[in-house]
Amino acid sequence: MNHKSGANCPKRNDSPVIYGHGSRAMDDHNTPVSPPSGRRPTLSQVAAAAGVSEITASRALRGGGLVAKATADRVQAAARDLNYVPNRLAGTLAGGSSRQVGVILPSLSNSVFADVLNGLEDRLEDAGYQPVLGISNYDPAREQRLIENLLSWRPAGIVIAPADMTEASRALLVRADLPVVEIMDVDAAPTDMAVGISHHSAGRAMAHYLLGRGYRRFAYLGHAIDSDLRALARLDGFRGALGEAGQTLAQCLTLAGSSSVKLGREGLARLLAEAGQPPDLVYFSNDDMAVGGVFHCMAAGISVPGDLALAGFNGLEIGQALPVPLTSIASNRAAIGIEAARHLIERFTGGTPEKISDVGFRLIPGKTA
Amino acid sequence: MNHKSGANCPKRNDSPVIYGHGSRAMDDHNTPVSPPSGRRPTLSQVAAAAGVSEITASRALRGGGLVAKATADRVQAAARDLNYVPNRLAGTLAGGSSRQVGVILPSLSNSVFADVLNGLEDRLEDAGYQPVLGISNYDPAREQRLIENLLSWRPAGIVIAPADMTEASRALLVRADLPVVEIMDVDAAPTDMAVGISHHSAGRAMAHYLLGRGYRRFAYLGHAIDSDLRALARLDGFRGALGEAGQTLAQCLTLAGSSSVKLGREGLARLLAEAGQPPDLVYFSNDDMAVGGVFHCMAAGISVPGDLALAGFNGLEIGQALPVPLTSIASNRAAIGIEAARHLIERFTGGTPEKISDVGFRLIPGKTA
DNA sequence: GCATTCAATGACAGCGCTGTCAATAGGGGC
DNA sequence: GCCCCTATTGACAGCGCTGTCATTGAATGC
């Protein structure tokens, strides 16, 4: 439901205004309020306040009905009064299973991973788990270091979008002997579980679609593809399907740097400049790049798809909001995060989810190809 | 540096292909490799293997030169042989300071926060800290729950982009008595430290710029603004500056839902449909919305900025890659993350960074206004 | 009425590690 | 030759909590 308001949108009282860039000294560092008895309250203090033993307090606070209602109420009241915040480090150390989940992603500048993380966080949080994050920047060494670091927190599980795992990384995960979900790609055999789509198939599917639309002179424009294994898999599938149909990739340009609208825009300009006979379709490594391509065409007066057709991957919102919606493949990103969370949680609760879960993709016809 | 390759982009061996959506049963669940002696190795096992006491092993592993070189080497070798992974839960519990940092953001679907998180993670990671993430979805109650949860892991510090902190949330943070960085906005007095820009000033700056360009009939198009306090602050500053110049906001439309290109596109259509006398400029709550506005104009044949001028906020890459680059304000997102990390780390190491750090913004003239 | 059962609570030990203080052994100074 | 100092190592306790078993008292059954 939308609500509008004529010329009187929400206002707020005038607040202090700071112009430009600068910083204020940390002068009046207000002393922390109430360091009550030196430290933060512990369970034993709560127990004492409620007149019960530590373990009873523990049980009362964790719930589970092992404690008489009246007692439990008393304990909870005491905890509230003392502003007790449990120490899960101690709890986990003593009791066993952590409620943290290690999450390793190759990047966050790509909105794809942000979407996955969003879905993942939401479900984990609801189940009482907290993600501990690491970004590998597509660097296998950093990825390995992250795995070690995260494991040292003894997480309940790991979710990883592998960049290019070293053998050592894989060994670490295997030895750790905890649920591990490898996300994004289901083409390779996972260490433990995998949730994602087949990027190889996605590439093939797009090729089939485009062949069916009658395109014949294909070009590819990609970003630093060596470190993006999934983009490589799509290209591989794309080219494979072309080959089976007796076609080839007439032109193929990959640019250093991570994918972006800007790179796609500049890249397309360059690709067309270098082309002998221009392609009738350009397949981009993803939607960011493809949207850049659309922008180039707009600016250069190239009619899409009349003069040149464009196709991407991911089904990003921006591509669909374009004046001419982008031909792409919806990669079901949020579903991957949600599904990964489900796998972990199921495992935590004693279940045995499928080893490989393919959330599937969907071709979006769009209007650019 | 770019590298291109004619028609022979990187290939890879054909990999197994899975079509469409589905899942394979978890049949051959390979038994975990080597649960060596039932559990994972502990420090005491490493110590035993190296023929030293636990504490010596601990010191050797942590470095610091308190242990004779030869002994340290022996311990490290033993640790490697046993595949020892330290248990930081135990370490933190015994020793004191954690190496986790709680991070609370209102959303991740907005690339702005992904950018901040990216910068933050990078610096924290380099300093040996791990972010533990929570997403509040602009919900104060969830925000408070997240604070409680994160505090229970006894993090070394907290970074929070406040959605609309409850009194209880604020009290939790104060009592926790740890470094807290409130990010994004420096307009209000922070609990502890703040890193960001003044959104109020950003709104004013844009108003001044646009007034200088001669626009007089202003409209505003925003998303669910009640929960996005920073967008509200910008609008507030914008309107304030207009008022000082004797101008008013002729039209103001806010739409339910989070900001998106689609919402901006549809919103602008609606705003123009509802307008009596059409505005000569539309100020959007942010660049996502504004890009949507640009798309609407393209599709509807409205010339920008001739017929209608548009302005946004954030300086997103997409806006600048548009055929007509967007007039906007660069909000220095990565810098906020980096700066927040710096503040925390400085605090961890005994320093006293500034209480408020304004990373500043920059007006991007663009070509849409 | 007495054994039996169950609900409610508690004592104890220990999770894996590190801070503190103590012990040991050489080396150097006088 | 004796004492002091430093470098190196270790013993001990304890971080805050929970699993396991034990204890208590009251309710139940016959």
PDB file of C-alpha atoms (C1' of nucleotides) in Angstrom, chain D residues 5-22:
ATOM      1  C1'  DC D   5      69.917 -10.978  37.146  1.00  0.00           C
ATOM      2  C1'  DT D   6      67.744 -12.581  33.119  1.00  0.00           C
ATOM      3  C1'  DA D   7      65.919 -16.052  30.153  1.00  0.00           C
ATOM      4  C1'  DT D   8      63.056 -19.900  30.036  1.00  0.00           C
ATOM      5  C1'  DT D   9      59.694 -22.892  31.696  1.00  0.00           C
ATOM      6  C1'  DG D  10      56.072 -24.583  34.644  1.00  0.00           C
ATOM      7  C1'  DA D  11      52.109 -25.066  38.403  1.00  0.00           C
ATOM      8  C1'  DC D  12      47.896 -23.391  39.549  1.00  0.00           C
ATOM      9  C1'  DA D  13      43.708 -21.380  39.381  1.00  0.00           C
ATOM     10  C1'  DG D  14      39.921 -19.718  37.128  1.00  0.00           C
ATOM     11  C1'  DC D  15      37.210 -17.448  32.958  1.00  0.00           C
ATOM     12  C1'  DG D  16      31.351 -18.453  32.985  1.00  0.00           C
ATOM     13  C1'  DC D  17      28.786 -21.837  31.849  1.00  0.00           C
ATOM     14  C1'  DT D  18      26.475 -26.653  31.182  1.00  0.00           C
ATOM     15  C1'  DG D  19      26.371 -32.068  31.219  1.00  0.00           C
ATOM     16  C1'  DT D  20      25.897 -35.725  34.398  1.00  0.00           C
ATOM     17  C1'  DC D  21      24.578 -37.758  38.240  1.00  0.00           C
ATOM     18  C1'  DA D  22      22.622 -37.366  42.897  1.00  0.00           C
TER      19       DA D  22
END
